[in-house]
mmCIF file of C-alpha atoms in Angstrom:
data_model
loop_
_atom_site.group_PDB
_atom_site.id
_atom_site.type_symbol
_atom_site.label_atom_id
_atom_site.label_comp_id
_atom_site.label_asym_id
_atom_site.label_seq_id
_atom_site.Cartn_x
_atom_site.Cartn_y
_atom_site.Cartn_z
ATOM 1 C CA UNK A 1348 -4.468 23.639 12.864
ATOM 2 C CA UNK A 1349 -7.393 21.390 13.794
ATOM 3 C CA UNK A 1350 -6.934 17.861 12.478
ATOM 4 C CA UNK A 1351 -10.210 18.078 10.534
ATOM 5 C CA UNK A 1352 -9.132 21.316 8.853
ATOM 6 C CA UNK A 1353 -5.838 19.753 7.808
ATOM 7 C CA UNK A 1354 -7.664 16.705 6.429
ATOM 8 C CA UNK A 1355 -10.132 18.920 4.576
ATOM 9 C CA UNK A 1356 -7.359 20.962 2.954
ATOM 10 C CA UNK A 1357 -5.789 17.710 1.781
ATOM 11 C CA UNK A 1358 -9.178 16.568 0.382
ATOM 12 C CA UNK A 1359 -9.053 13.546 2.667
ATOM 13 C CA UNK A 1360 -12.613 13.697 4.019
ATOM 14 C CA UNK A 1361 -15.295 12.022 1.967
ATOM 15 C CA UNK A 1362 -18.012 11.753 4.626
ATOM 16 C CA UNK A 1363 -18.499 12.401 8.321
ATOM 17 C CA UNK A 1364 -21.510 11.495 10.398
ATOM 18 C CA UNK A 1365 -21.463 14.710 12.450
ATOM 19 C CA UNK A 1366 -18.779 17.200 11.502
ATOM 20 C CA UNK A 1367 -19.433 19.714 14.269
ATOM 21 C CA UNK A 1368 -19.908 17.066 16.938
ATOM 22 C CA UNK A 1369 -16.726 15.293 15.897
ATOM 23 C CA UNK A 1370 -14.783 18.549 15.799
ATOM 24 C CA UNK A 1371 -15.778 19.349 19.385
ATOM 25 C CA UNK A 1372 -15.140 15.760 20.487
ATOM 26 C CA UNK A 1373 -11.588 15.902 19.100
ATOM 27 C CA UNK A 1374 -10.937 19.281 20.723
ATOM 28 C CA UNK A 1375 -12.049 18.151 24.174
ATOM 29 C CA UNK A 1376 -10.679 14.600 24.350
ATOM 30 C CA UNK A 1377 -7.849 12.280 23.514
ATOM 31 C CA UNK A 1378 -10.021 10.271 21.139
ATOM 32 C CA UNK A 1379 -9.542 6.560 20.539
ATOM 33 C CA UNK A 1380 -10.282 5.690 16.913
ATOM 34 C CA UNK A 1381 -9.921 2.580 14.814
ATOM 35 C CA UNK A 1382 -9.662 1.293 11.292
ATOM 36 C CA UNK A 1383 -9.904 -2.344 10.242
ATOM 37 C CA UNK A 1384 -7.612 -4.301 7.932
ATOM 38 C CA UNK A 1385 -8.716 -7.756 6.844
ATOM 39 C CA UNK A 1386 -5.806 -10.175 6.244
ATOM 40 C CA UNK A 1387 -6.671 -11.347 2.729
ATOM 41 C CA UNK A 1388 -2.966 -11.709 1.793
ATOM 42 C CA UNK A 1389 0.383 -11.936 3.559
ATOM 43 C CA UNK A 1390 1.049 -8.234 2.991
ATOM 44 C CA UNK A 1391 -0.726 -4.918 2.824
ATOM 45 C CA UNK A 1392 -0.544 -3.086 -0.506
ATOM 46 C CA UNK A 1393 -0.577 0.623 -1.265
ATOM 47 C CA UNK A 1394 -4.355 0.578 -1.514
ATOM 48 C CA UNK A 1395 -4.271 0.169 2.296
ATOM 49 C CA UNK A 1396 -1.886 3.070 2.840
ATOM 50 C CA UNK A 1397 -4.396 5.889 2.961
ATOM 51 C CA UNK A 1398 -6.360 4.587 6.002
ATOM 52 C CA UNK A 1399 -3.105 3.557 7.736
ATOM 53 C CA UNK A 1400 -1.734 7.058 7.266
ATOM 54 C CA UNK A 1401 -5.037 8.520 8.471
ATOM 55 C CA UNK A 1402 -4.481 6.685 11.764
ATOM 56 C CA UNK A 1403 -0.984 8.150 11.866
ATOM 57 C CA UNK A 1404 -2.308 11.679 11.228
ATOM 58 C CA UNK A 1405 -4.718 11.376 14.138
ATOM 59 C CA UNK A 1406 -1.909 9.991 16.290
ATOM 60 C CA UNK A 1407 0.296 12.971 15.447
ATOM 61 C CA UNK A 1408 -2.612 15.214 16.448
ATOM 62 C CA UNK A 1409 -2.588 13.612 19.907
ATOM 63 C CA UNK A 1410 -5.214 10.888 19.542
ATOM 64 C CA UNK A 1411 -4.971 7.126 20.095
ATOM 65 C CA UNK A 1412 -5.288 4.831 17.058
ATOM 66 C CA UNK A 1413 -6.255 1.176 17.069
ATOM 67 C CA UNK A 1414 -5.211 -0.868 14.052
ATOM 68 C CA UNK A 1415 -7.790 -3.631 14.014
ATOM 69 C CA UNK A 1416 -6.631 -6.745 12.194
ATOM 70 C CA UNK A 1417 -9.611 -8.736 10.966
ATOM 71 C CA UNK A 1418 -8.513 -12.226 11.926
ATOM 72 C CA UNK A 1419 -12.190 -13.045 12.423
ATOM 73 C CA UNK A 1420 -13.870 -11.025 9.687
ATOM 74 C CA UNK A 1421 -11.084 -12.103 7.330
ATOM 75 C CA UNK A 1422 -12.485 -15.622 7.604
ATOM 76 C CA UNK A 1423 -15.841 -14.333 6.341
ATOM 77 C CA UNK A 1424 -15.072 -11.837 3.574
ATOM 78 C CA UNK A 1425 -16.169 -8.235 3.111
ATOM 79 C CA UNK A 1426 -18.615 -7.824 0.195
ATOM 80 C CA UNK A 1427 -17.920 -4.066 -0.025
ATOM 81 C CA UNK A 1428 -16.622 -3.001 -3.420
ATOM 82 C CA UNK A 1429 -16.784 -6.524 -4.859
ATOM 83 C CA UNK A 1430 -19.079 -8.163 -7.390
ATOM 84 C CA UNK A 1431 -18.177 -11.750 -6.465
ATOM 85 C CA UNK A 1432 -17.587 -13.824 -3.339
ATOM 86 C CA UNK A 1433 -14.104 -13.914 -1.869
ATOM 87 C CA UNK A 1434 -12.180 -17.170 -1.673
ATOM 88 C CA UNK A 1435 -12.200 -18.330 1.948
ATOM 89 C CA UNK A 1436 -8.821 -19.076 3.550
ATOM 90 C CA UNK A 1437 -8.185 -21.479 6.414
ATOM 91 C CA UNK A 1438 -7.834 -20.305 10.018
ATOM 92 C CA UNK A 1439 -4.097 -21.076 10.008
ATOM 93 C CA UNK A 1440 -3.503 -19.150 6.787
ATOM 94 C CA UNK A 1441 -5.401 -16.112 8.086
ATOM 95 C CA UNK A 1442 -3.468 -16.236 11.368
ATOM 96 C CA UNK A 1443 -0.208 -16.159 9.406
ATOM 97 C CA UNK A 1444 -1.437 -13.252 7.296
ATOM 98 C CA UNK A 1445 -2.502 -11.414 10.465
ATOM 99 C CA UNK A 1446 0.959 -11.615 12.017
ATOM 100 C CA UNK A 1447 2.640 -10.287 8.880
ATOM 101 C CA UNK A 1448 0.195 -7.378 8.637
ATOM 102 C CA UNK A 1449 0.694 -6.512 12.310
ATOM 103 C CA UNK A 1450 4.458 -6.253 11.677
ATOM 104 C CA UNK A 1451 3.895 -3.937 8.717
ATOM 105 C CA UNK A 1452 1.528 -1.697 10.674
ATOM 106 C CA UNK A 1453 4.061 -1.459 13.504
ATOM 107 C CA UNK A 1454 6.604 -0.139 11.008
ATOM 108 C CA UNK A 1455 4.389 2.843 10.161
ATOM 109 C CA UNK A 1456 2.429 3.527 13.350
ATOM 110 C CA UNK A 1457 4.062 4.326 16.691
ATOM 111 C CA UNK A 1458 3.151 1.418 18.996
ATOM 112 C CA UNK A 1459 3.799 2.017 22.705
ATOM 113 C CA UNK A 1460 2.059 2.455 26.069
ATOM 114 C CA UNK A 1461 1.853 6.257 25.975
ATOM 115 C CA UNK A 1462 -1.489 8.049 26.091
ATOM 116 C CA UNK A 1463 -1.728 8.168 22.307
ATOM 117 C CA UNK A 1464 0.444 5.176 21.476
ATOM 118 C CA UNK A 1465 -1.056 3.023 18.736
ATOM 119 C CA UNK A 1466 -2.165 -0.515 19.520
ATOM 120 C CA UNK A 1467 -3.013 -3.500 17.369
ATOM 121 C CA UNK A 1468 -6.059 -5.635 18.075
ATOM 122 C CA UNK A 1469 -7.349 -8.761 16.348
ATOM 123 C CA UNK A 1470 -11.104 -9.331 16.176
ATOM 124 C CA UNK A 1471 -10.574 -13.093 16.122
ATOM 125 C CA UNK A 1472 -10.145 -12.738 19.893
ATOM 126 C CA UNK A 1473 -13.816 -11.878 20.457
ATOM 127 C CA UNK A 1474 -15.555 -13.126 17.315
ATOM 128 C CA UNK A 1475 -14.219 -16.682 17.672
ATOM 129 C CA UNK A 1476 -15.783 -17.020 21.127
ATOM 130 C CA UNK A 1477 -19.256 -15.855 20.076
ATOM 131 C CA UNK A 1478 -21.907 -18.573 20.121
ATOM 132 C CA UNK A 1479 -24.572 -18.618 17.419
ATOM 133 C CA UNK A 1480 -27.368 -18.103 19.964
ATOM 134 C CA UNK A 1481 -25.548 -15.182 21.585
ATOM 135 C CA UNK A 1482 -24.834 -13.615 18.194
ATOM 136 C CA UNK A 1483 -28.455 -13.870 16.993
ATOM 137 C CA UNK A 1484 -30.110 -12.774 20.266
ATOM 138 C CA UNK A 1485 -27.782 -9.996 21.379
ATOM 139 C CA UNK A 1486 -26.564 -8.598 18.071
ATOM 140 C CA UNK A 1487 -28.577 -9.842 15.113
ATOM 141 C CA UNK A 1488 -31.920 -8.728 16.547
ATOM 142 C CA UNK A 1489 -30.845 -5.086 16.176
ATOM 143 C CA UNK A 1490 -30.578 -5.377 12.373
ATOM 144 C CA UNK A 1491 -33.653 -5.467 10.180
ATOM 145 C CA UNK A 1492 -33.345 -7.142 6.786
ATOM 146 C CA UNK A 1493 -34.724 -3.993 5.140
ATOM 147 C CA UNK A 1494 -32.023 -1.893 6.821
ATOM 148 C CA UNK A 1495 -29.276 -4.213 5.616
ATOM 149 C CA UNK A 1496 -30.616 -4.496 2.065
ATOM 150 C CA UNK A 1497 -30.511 -0.710 1.734
ATOM 151 C CA UNK A 1498 -26.759 -0.590 2.343
ATOM 152 C CA UNK A 1499 -24.649 -0.171 -0.814
ATOM 153 C CA UNK A 1500 -22.342 -3.084 0.056
ATOM 154 C CA UNK A 1501 -25.338 -5.441 0.017
ATOM 155 C CA UNK A 1502 -27.595 -3.783 -2.549
ATOM 156 C CA UNK A 1503 -24.855 -3.796 -5.195
ATOM 157 C CA UNK A 1504 -24.529 -7.562 -4.830
ATOM 158 C CA UNK A 1505 -28.164 -8.567 -5.039
ATOM 159 C CA UNK A 1506 -28.214 -8.962 -8.809
ATOM 160 C CA UNK A 1507 -25.298 -11.423 -8.857
ATOM 161 C CA UNK A 1508 -26.110 -12.924 -5.489
ATOM 162 C CA UNK A 1509 -24.579 -12.733 -2.028
ATOM 163 C CA UNK A 1510 -24.143 -15.595 0.433
ATOM 164 C CA UNK A 1511 -25.498 -15.486 3.955
ATOM 165 C CA UNK A 1512 -21.855 -15.588 5.077
ATOM 166 C CA UNK A 1513 -20.937 -12.291 3.430
ATOM 167 C CA UNK A 1514 -24.386 -10.858 4.218
ATOM 168 C CA UNK A 1515 -23.504 -11.075 7.920
ATOM 169 C CA UNK A 1516 -20.214 -9.196 7.490
ATOM 170 C CA UNK A 1517 -21.856 -5.868 8.285
ATOM 171 C CA UNK A 1518 -23.123 -7.215 11.600
ATOM 172 C CA UNK A 1519 -19.717 -8.581 12.558
ATOM 173 C CA UNK A 1520 -17.998 -5.262 11.769
ATOM 174 C CA UNK A 1521 -20.671 -3.477 13.781
ATOM 175 C CA UNK A 1522 -19.965 -5.811 16.680
ATOM 176 C CA UNK A 1523 -16.265 -4.865 16.411
ATOM 177 C CA UNK A 1524 -17.110 -1.194 16.864
ATOM 178 C CA UNK A 1525 -19.344 -1.955 19.855
ATOM 179 C CA UNK A 1526 -16.703 -4.180 21.428
ATOM 180 C CA UNK A 1527 -13.982 -1.535 21.025
ATOM 181 C CA UNK A 1528 -16.371 1.118 22.350
ATOM 182 C CA UNK A 1529 -17.093 -0.953 25.458
ATOM 183 C CA UNK A 1530 -13.553 -2.123 26.182
ATOM 184 C CA UNK A 1531 -11.360 0.701 24.869
ATOM 185 C CA UNK A 1532 -13.676 3.731 24.811
ATOM 186 C CA UNK A 1533 -13.251 3.862 21.024
ATOM 187 C CA UNK A 1534 -15.612 6.527 19.682
ATOM 188 C CA UNK A 1535 -14.517 6.996 16.074
ATOM 189 C CA UNK A 1536 -14.258 4.561 13.180
ATOM 190 C CA UNK A 1537 -12.540 5.542 9.939
ATOM 191 C CA UNK A 1538 -12.267 3.761 6.597
ATOM 192 C CA UNK A 1539 -12.631 4.067 2.859
ATOM 193 C CA UNK A 1540 -15.876 5.478 1.504
ATOM 194 C CA UNK A 1541 -16.970 1.937 0.567
ATOM 195 C CA UNK A 1542 -17.122 1.257 4.322
ATOM 196 C CA UNK A 1543 -19.699 3.968 5.027
ATOM 197 C CA UNK A 1544 -22.584 1.512 5.385
ATOM 198 C CA UNK A 1545 -20.634 -0.744 7.743
ATOM 199 C CA UNK A 1546 -19.471 2.210 9.845
ATOM 200 C CA UNK A 1547 -22.951 3.716 10.275
ATOM 201 C CA UNK A 1548 -24.355 0.270 11.046
ATOM 202 C CA UNK A 1549 -21.846 -0.052 13.882
ATOM 203 C CA UNK A 1550 -22.819 3.343 15.255
ATOM 204 C CA UNK A 1551 -26.484 2.342 15.140
ATOM 205 C CA UNK A 1552 -25.760 -0.911 17.006
ATOM 206 C CA UNK A 1553 -23.952 0.977 19.781
ATOM 207 C CA UNK A 1554 -26.813 3.450 20.130
ATOM 208 C CA UNK A 1555 -29.484 0.732 20.176
ATOM 209 C CA UNK A 1556 -27.724 -1.393 22.775
ATOM 210 C CA UNK A 1557 -27.020 1.638 25.015
ATOM 211 C CA UNK A 1558 -30.640 2.717 24.761
ATOM 212 C CA UNK A 1559 -31.793 -0.808 25.571
ATOM 213 C CA UNK A 1560 -29.647 -0.732 28.705
ATOM 214 C CA UNK A 1561 -31.130 2.618 29.761
ATOM 215 C CA UNK A 1562 -27.934 4.593 29.189
ATOM 216 C CA UNK A 1563 -27.727 8.024 27.614
ATOM 217 C CA UNK A 1564 -27.071 8.159 23.863
ATOM 218 C CA UNK A 1565 -23.525 7.170 23.025
ATOM 219 C CA UNK A 1566 -21.435 9.778 21.219
ATOM 220 C CA UNK A 1567 -19.773 7.847 18.415
ATOM 221 C CA UNK A 1568 -18.663 9.049 15.010
ATOM 222 C CA UNK A 1569 -17.677 7.885 11.570
ATOM 223 C CA UNK A 1570 -15.361 9.360 8.955
ATOM 224 C CA UNK A 1571 -14.404 8.070 5.529
ATOM 225 C CA UNK A 1572 -11.653 8.912 3.069
ATOM 226 C CA UNK A 1573 -12.154 8.987 -0.702
ATOM 227 C CA UNK A 1574 -11.428 5.954 -2.802
ATOM 228 C CA UNK A 1575 -8.405 6.796 -4.947
ATOM 229 C CA UNK A 1576 -8.724 7.056 -8.707
ATOM 230 C CA UNK A 1577 -6.070 7.940 -11.281
ATOM 231 C CA UNK A 1578 -6.565 10.630 -13.898
ATOM 232 C CA UNK A 1579 -5.691 8.264 -16.746
ATOM 233 C CA UNK A 1580 -8.507 5.918 -15.785
ATOM 234 C CA UNK A 1581 -6.274 3.045 -14.632
ATOM 235 C CA UNK A 1582 -6.605 1.517 -11.192
ATOM 236 C CA UNK A 1583 -4.472 3.024 -8.434
ATOM 237 C CA UNK A 1584 -1.889 0.675 -6.967
ATOM 238 C CA UNK A 1585 -1.643 -1.606 -9.984
ATOM 239 C CA UNK A 1586 1.306 -1.982 -12.363
ATOM 240 C CA UNK A 1587 2.057 -4.322 -15.237
ATOM 241 C CA UNK A 1588 3.540 -6.669 -12.641
ATOM 242 C CA UNK A 1589 0.460 -6.607 -10.401
ATOM 243 C CA UNK A 1590 -0.221 -4.973 -7.038
ATOM 244 C CA UNK A 1591 2.333 -2.712 -5.349
ATOM 245 C CA UNK A 1592 2.941 -4.406 -1.990
ATOM 246 C CA UNK A 1593 4.444 -3.023 1.208
ATOM 247 C CA UNK A 1594 6.444 -6.238 1.677
ATOM 248 C CA UNK A 1595 9.921 -5.611 0.170
ATOM 249 C CA UNK A 1596 10.126 -9.272 -0.858
ATOM 250 C CA UNK A 1597 7.018 -8.874 -3.025
ATOM 251 C CA UNK A 1598 7.671 -5.331 -4.290
ATOM 252 C CA UNK A 1599 11.290 -4.223 -3.910
ATOM 253 C CA UNK A 1600 12.002 -0.748 -2.501
ATOM 254 C CA UNK A 1601 13.330 0.213 -5.949
ATOM 255 C CA UNK A 1602 10.057 -0.868 -7.613
ATOM 256 C CA UNK A 1603 8.143 0.932 -4.867
ATOM 257 C CA UNK A 1604 10.177 4.104 -5.488
ATOM 258 C CA UNK A 1605 9.637 3.815 -9.232
ATOM 259 C CA UNK A 1606 5.884 3.475 -8.809
ATOM 260 C CA UNK A 1607 5.685 6.841 -7.078
ATOM 261 C CA UNK A 1608 8.219 8.663 -9.249
ATOM 262 C CA UNK A 1609 6.249 7.634 -12.345
ATOM 263 C CA UNK A 1610 3.043 9.227 -11.037
ATOM 264 C CA UNK A 1611 1.092 11.102 -13.691
ATOM 265 C CA UNK A 1612 1.610 14.894 -13.609
ATOM 266 C CA UNK A 1613 -2.149 15.264 -13.141
ATOM 267 C CA UNK A 1614 -2.071 13.188 -9.937
ATOM 268 C CA UNK A 1615 1.235 14.003 -8.272
ATOM 269 C CA UNK A 1616 0.168 17.004 -6.152
ATOM 270 C CA UNK A 1617 -3.023 15.243 -5.081
ATOM 271 C CA UNK A 1618 -1.033 12.185 -4.024
ATOM 272 C CA UNK A 1619 1.466 14.340 -2.118
ATOM 273 C CA UNK A 1620 -1.453 15.796 -0.166
ATOM 274 C CA UNK A 1621 -2.952 12.363 0.439
ATOM 275 C CA UNK A 1622 0.091 10.329 1.360
ATOM 276 C CA UNK A 1623 2.857 12.565 2.695
ATOM 277 C CA UNK A 1624 3.156 14.579 5.862
ATOM 278 C CA UNK A 1625 4.668 17.598 4.116
ATOM 279 C CA UNK A 1626 3.299 20.940 5.236
ATOM 280 C CA UNK A 1627 0.703 22.484 2.950
ATOM 281 C CA UNK A 1628 2.982 25.466 2.302
ATOM 282 C CA UNK A 1629 5.670 23.177 0.893
ATOM 283 C CA UNK A 1630 3.089 21.344 -1.192
ATOM 284 C CA UNK A 1631 1.994 24.675 -2.686
ATOM 285 C CA UNK A 1632 5.612 25.379 -3.643
ATOM 286 C CA UNK A 1633 5.884 21.972 -5.282
ATOM 287 C CA UNK A 1634 2.723 22.710 -7.236
ATOM 288 C CA UNK A 1635 4.290 25.933 -8.540
ATOM 289 C CA UNK A 1636 7.430 23.977 -9.456
ATOM 290 C CA UNK A 1637 5.295 21.546 -11.453
ATOM 291 C CA UNK A 1638 3.678 24.420 -13.341
ATOM 292 C CA UNK A 1639 6.897 26.295 -14.157
ATOM 293 C CA UNK A 1640 9.316 23.389 -14.712
ATOM 294 C CA UNK A 1641 7.399 20.135 -15.243
ATOM 295 C CA UNK A 1642 10.366 18.526 -17.004
ATOM 296 C CA UNK A 1643 12.388 18.566 -13.756
ATOM 297 C CA UNK A 1644 9.793 16.322 -12.040
ATOM 298 C CA UNK A 1645 10.672 17.762 -8.637
ATOM 299 C CA UNK A 1646 7.285 16.881 -7.026
ATOM 300 C CA UNK A 1647 7.541 13.318 -8.346
ATOM 301 C CA UNK A 1648 10.949 12.807 -6.739
ATOM 302 C CA UNK A 1649 9.717 14.324 -3.489
ATOM 303 C CA UNK A 1650 6.709 11.998 -3.438
ATOM 304 C CA UNK A 1651 8.865 8.942 -4.169
ATOM 305 C CA UNK A 1652 11.379 9.945 -1.484
ATOM 306 C CA UNK A 1653 8.761 10.511 1.214
ATOM 307 C CA UNK A 1654 6.837 7.302 0.514
ATOM 308 C CA UNK A 1655 9.871 5.021 0.220
ATOM 309 C CA UNK A 1656 11.362 6.430 3.417
ATOM 310 C CA UNK A 1657 8.054 6.094 5.259
ATOM 311 C CA UNK A 1658 7.448 2.460 4.307
ATOM 312 C CA UNK A 1659 10.983 1.069 3.900
ATOM 313 C CA UNK A 1660 13.297 3.464 5.770
ATOM 314 C CA UNK A 1661 16.255 5.714 4.956
ATOM 315 C CA UNK A 1662 18.650 2.949 3.867
ATOM 316 C CA UNK A 1663 16.143 1.509 1.376
ATOM 317 C CA UNK A 1664 15.463 4.985 -0.026
ATOM 318 C CA UNK A 1665 19.195 5.595 -0.482
ATOM 319 C CA UNK A 1666 19.521 2.259 -2.280
ATOM 320 C CA UNK A 1667 16.517 2.938 -4.532
ATOM 321 C CA UNK A 1668 17.934 6.329 -5.494
ATOM 322 C CA UNK A 1669 21.346 4.787 -6.158
ATOM 323 C CA UNK A 1670 19.840 2.165 -8.496
ATOM 324 C CA UNK A 1671 17.771 4.811 -10.262
ATOM 325 C CA UNK A 1672 20.812 7.033 -10.842
ATOM 326 C CA UNK A 1673 22.965 4.102 -12.004
ATOM 327 C CA UNK A 1674 20.386 3.001 -14.547
ATOM 328 C CA UNK A 1675 19.918 6.561 -15.775
ATOM 329 C CA UNK A 1676 23.651 7.195 -16.162
ATOM 330 C CA UNK A 1677 24.558 3.694 -17.300
ATOM 331 C CA UNK A 1678 27.021 3.263 -14.423
ATOM 332 C CA UNK A 1679 26.016 -0.349 -13.771
ATOM 333 C CA UNK A 1680 29.345 -1.265 -12.164
ATOM 334 C CA UNK A 1681 28.541 0.942 -9.181
ATOM 335 C CA UNK A 1682 25.768 -1.487 -8.161
ATOM 336 C CA UNK A 1683 26.195 -4.556 -5.972
ATOM 337 C CA UNK A 1684 24.466 -7.898 -6.566
ATOM 338 C CA UNK A 1685 21.488 -7.076 -4.324
ATOM 339 C CA UNK A 1686 20.918 -3.811 -6.177
ATOM 340 C CA UNK A 1687 21.202 -5.605 -9.514
ATOM 341 C CA UNK A 1688 18.492 -8.030 -8.354
ATOM 342 C CA UNK A 1689 16.196 -5.084 -7.584
ATOM 343 C CA UNK A 1690 16.930 -2.914 -10.586
ATOM 344 C CA UNK A 1691 16.757 -5.717 -13.144
ATOM 345 C CA UNK A 1692 14.019 -7.833 -11.569
ATOM 346 C CA UNK A 1693 11.808 -7.625 -14.669
ATOM 347 C CA UNK A 1694 14.584 -7.765 -17.261
ATOM 348 C CA UNK A 1695 14.843 -10.998 -19.318
ATOM 349 C CA UNK A 1696 17.582 -13.189 -17.862
ATOM 350 C CA UNK A 1697 19.794 -16.000 -19.078
ATOM 351 C CA UNK A 1698 21.635 -18.483 -16.867
ATOM 352 C CA UNK A 1699 24.989 -19.762 -18.125
ATOM 353 C CA UNK A 1700 27.433 -22.385 -16.886
ATOM 354 C CA UNK A 1701 30.664 -21.019 -18.398
ATOM 355 C CA UNK A 1702 32.035 -17.752 -17.092
ATOM 356 C CA UNK A 1703 34.416 -16.795 -19.909
ATOM 357 C CA UNK A 1704 32.063 -17.083 -22.873
ATOM 358 C CA UNK A 1705 32.784 -15.184 -26.087
ATOM 359 C CA UNK A 1706 30.793 -11.961 -26.152
ATOM 360 C CA UNK A 1707 29.328 -12.862 -29.563
ATOM 361 C CA UNK A 1708 27.899 -16.141 -28.231
ATOM 362 C CA UNK A 1709 26.517 -14.452 -25.123
ATOM 363 C CA UNK A 1710 24.754 -11.711 -27.113
ATOM 364 C CA UNK A 1711 22.981 -14.414 -29.150
ATOM 365 C CA UNK A 1712 22.105 -16.709 -26.217
ATOM 366 C CA UNK A 1713 20.761 -13.695 -24.306
ATOM 367 C CA UNK A 1714 18.386 -12.959 -27.178
ATOM 368 C CA UNK A 1715 19.904 -9.583 -27.997
ATOM 369 C CA UNK A 1716 20.741 -10.632 -31.559
ATOM 370 C CA UNK A 1717 19.202 -13.318 -33.813
ATOM 371 C CA UNK A 1718 22.538 -14.630 -35.125
ATOM 372 C CA UNK A 1719 26.285 -14.490 -34.610
ATOM 373 C CA UNK A 1720 26.635 -12.460 -37.789
ATOM 374 C CA UNK A 1721 24.242 -9.822 -36.411
ATOM 375 C CA UNK A 1722 25.966 -9.937 -33.014
ATOM 376 C CA UNK A 1723 29.360 -9.252 -34.595
ATOM 377 C CA UNK A 1724 27.911 -6.355 -36.550
ATOM 378 C CA UNK A 1725 26.293 -4.892 -33.433
ATOM 379 C CA UNK A 1726 29.522 -5.187 -31.443
ATOM 380 C CA UNK A 1727 31.562 -3.650 -34.257
ATOM 381 C CA UNK A 1728 29.117 -0.729 -34.545
ATOM 382 C CA UNK A 1729 29.293 -0.014 -30.811
ATOM 383 C CA UNK A 1730 25.751 -1.077 -29.982
ATOM 384 C CA UNK A 1731 26.715 -3.617 -27.284
ATOM 385 C CA UNK A 1732 27.487 -2.710 -23.659
ATOM 386 C CA UNK A 1733 28.832 -4.785 -20.776
ATOM 387 C CA UNK A 1734 27.732 -3.414 -17.408
ATOM 388 C CA UNK A 1735 27.100 -0.041 -19.003
ATOM 389 C CA UNK A 1736 30.413 0.180 -20.877
ATOM 390 C CA UNK A 1737 30.605 -0.076 -24.666
ATOM 391 C CA UNK A 1738 32.659 -2.981 -25.980
ATOM 392 C CA UNK A 1739 33.594 -3.154 -29.689
ATOM 393 C CA UNK A 1740 35.962 -6.142 -29.578
ATOM 394 C CA UNK A 1741 34.445 -8.830 -31.826
ATOM 395 C CA UNK A 1742 36.673 -11.576 -30.320
ATOM 396 C CA UNK A 1743 36.180 -10.457 -26.709
ATOM 397 C CA UNK A 1744 35.671 -13.120 -24.014
ATOM 398 C CA UNK A 1745 34.133 -12.161 -20.684
ATOM 399 C CA UNK A 1746 36.526 -11.709 -17.770
ATOM 400 C CA UNK A 1747 36.204 -11.956 -14.022
ATOM 401 C CA UNK A 1748 35.954 -8.158 -13.815
ATOM 402 C CA UNK A 1749 32.816 -8.327 -15.962
ATOM 403 C CA UNK A 1750 31.005 -10.363 -13.297
ATOM 404 C CA UNK A 1751 29.398 -8.338 -10.502
ATOM 405 C CA UNK A 1752 30.145 -10.269 -7.277
ATOM 406 C CA UNK A 1753 30.650 -13.292 -9.550
ATOM 407 C CA UNK A 1754 26.851 -13.485 -9.961
ATOM 408 C CA UNK A 1755 25.708 -11.160 -12.728
ATOM 409 C CA UNK A 1756 26.640 -9.426 -15.942
ATOM 410 C CA UNK A 1757 24.357 -6.856 -17.542
ATOM 411 C CA UNK A 1758 24.338 -6.818 -21.342
ATOM 412 C CA UNK A 1759 22.693 -4.046 -23.298
ATOM 413 C CA UNK A 1760 22.067 -3.625 -26.995
ATOM 414 C CA UNK A 1761 21.221 -0.124 -28.119
ATOM 415 C CA UNK A 1762 19.594 2.225 -25.653
ATOM 416 C CA UNK A 1763 16.969 0.072 -23.969
ATOM 417 C CA UNK A 1764 17.336 -3.639 -24.737
ATOM 418 C CA UNK A 1765 18.792 -5.315 -21.615
ATOM 419 C CA UNK A 1766 19.580 -8.875 -20.583
ATOM 420 C CA UNK A 1767 20.615 -10.097 -17.153
ATOM 421 C CA UNK A 1768 23.245 -12.841 -17.282
ATOM 422 C CA UNK A 1769 23.256 -15.130 -14.236
ATOM 423 C CA UNK A 1770 26.104 -17.484 -13.425
ATOM 424 C CA UNK A 1771 25.630 -20.890 -11.801
#
């Protein structure tokens, strides 16, 4: 199947500059394409995943992707999709962010020296050496103010104001496309639909400069993917704890897995099409499964499995599934300390000095009961659990076997009220 047909069936094409021309170009050539990622934090988040996976789809179809890290443009700030100015980071901070993002991209894309091996580039390499005179004479002269004001990324900011710094972002991104076209024969830029204006501006710059040099019209193309929305109206990629990051230190693999498995029924098939590499036939079967047995949540588990494995690997997926099963079954003792840290990251915790505290005292200090009288009653009635096991001994004192790797004990009152006990 042609790559564009596969993308279309997955609803992954929002806009193309020349569908027929691009189709022929992809059929006849190993096409070099790029997508940019500005290092605004020390990790990518799942809002970046769709364009990253688009690069991977083109790579699997035999084409050569460039992951462009915006070490230069990241110092300026992209106004697209924003109503306010970005906070500017220092050069050293952005360099550190750039290295971390490069590592994450390498974990998803196949970087090597083969014909379609992915490569990472950093636009700081060429933007930092540009002089102001060179930039204004050779690049800026090709952009009229009227042309720039008509672009959505600029027009949407005029009411609240936009600095000259962010106003020039479009020109810098256009220069990136021209530079990659000249040095790497890159003929296709992809991005989110909010990047349409920047992409077409880059194509126009390439055409103008080629024409000025007396060359034939350059064949360059642009393609955008849709911006992701959720059916319930909430923002994709956000949870109560904030953004869902690709860095396992910021969002654990278990949290990552849980994000996907908790996808709304109305979104799950769409997200499987967007984010996984499952064949369309299998996706159709999962859609039927959702219709006939929604309570089994088979598509949700498949989505969570595929995404966790893709971003964090097989071992992390196995661990996330183990934690999920242990929490569902109440078999807390099957978890090690690292898994406890992941599974109970957001559970209220209490740090204690003594390791053989009376259970009654611990239930109160952990906030699971307001008084010792209530704690005794709860224990007597079988409402208190230690590491998933009911304990009804009112005079019970915790033992060494109640401490998981001598670091944690999980107390539970009732069905859902947990507390993580940490030992110094």
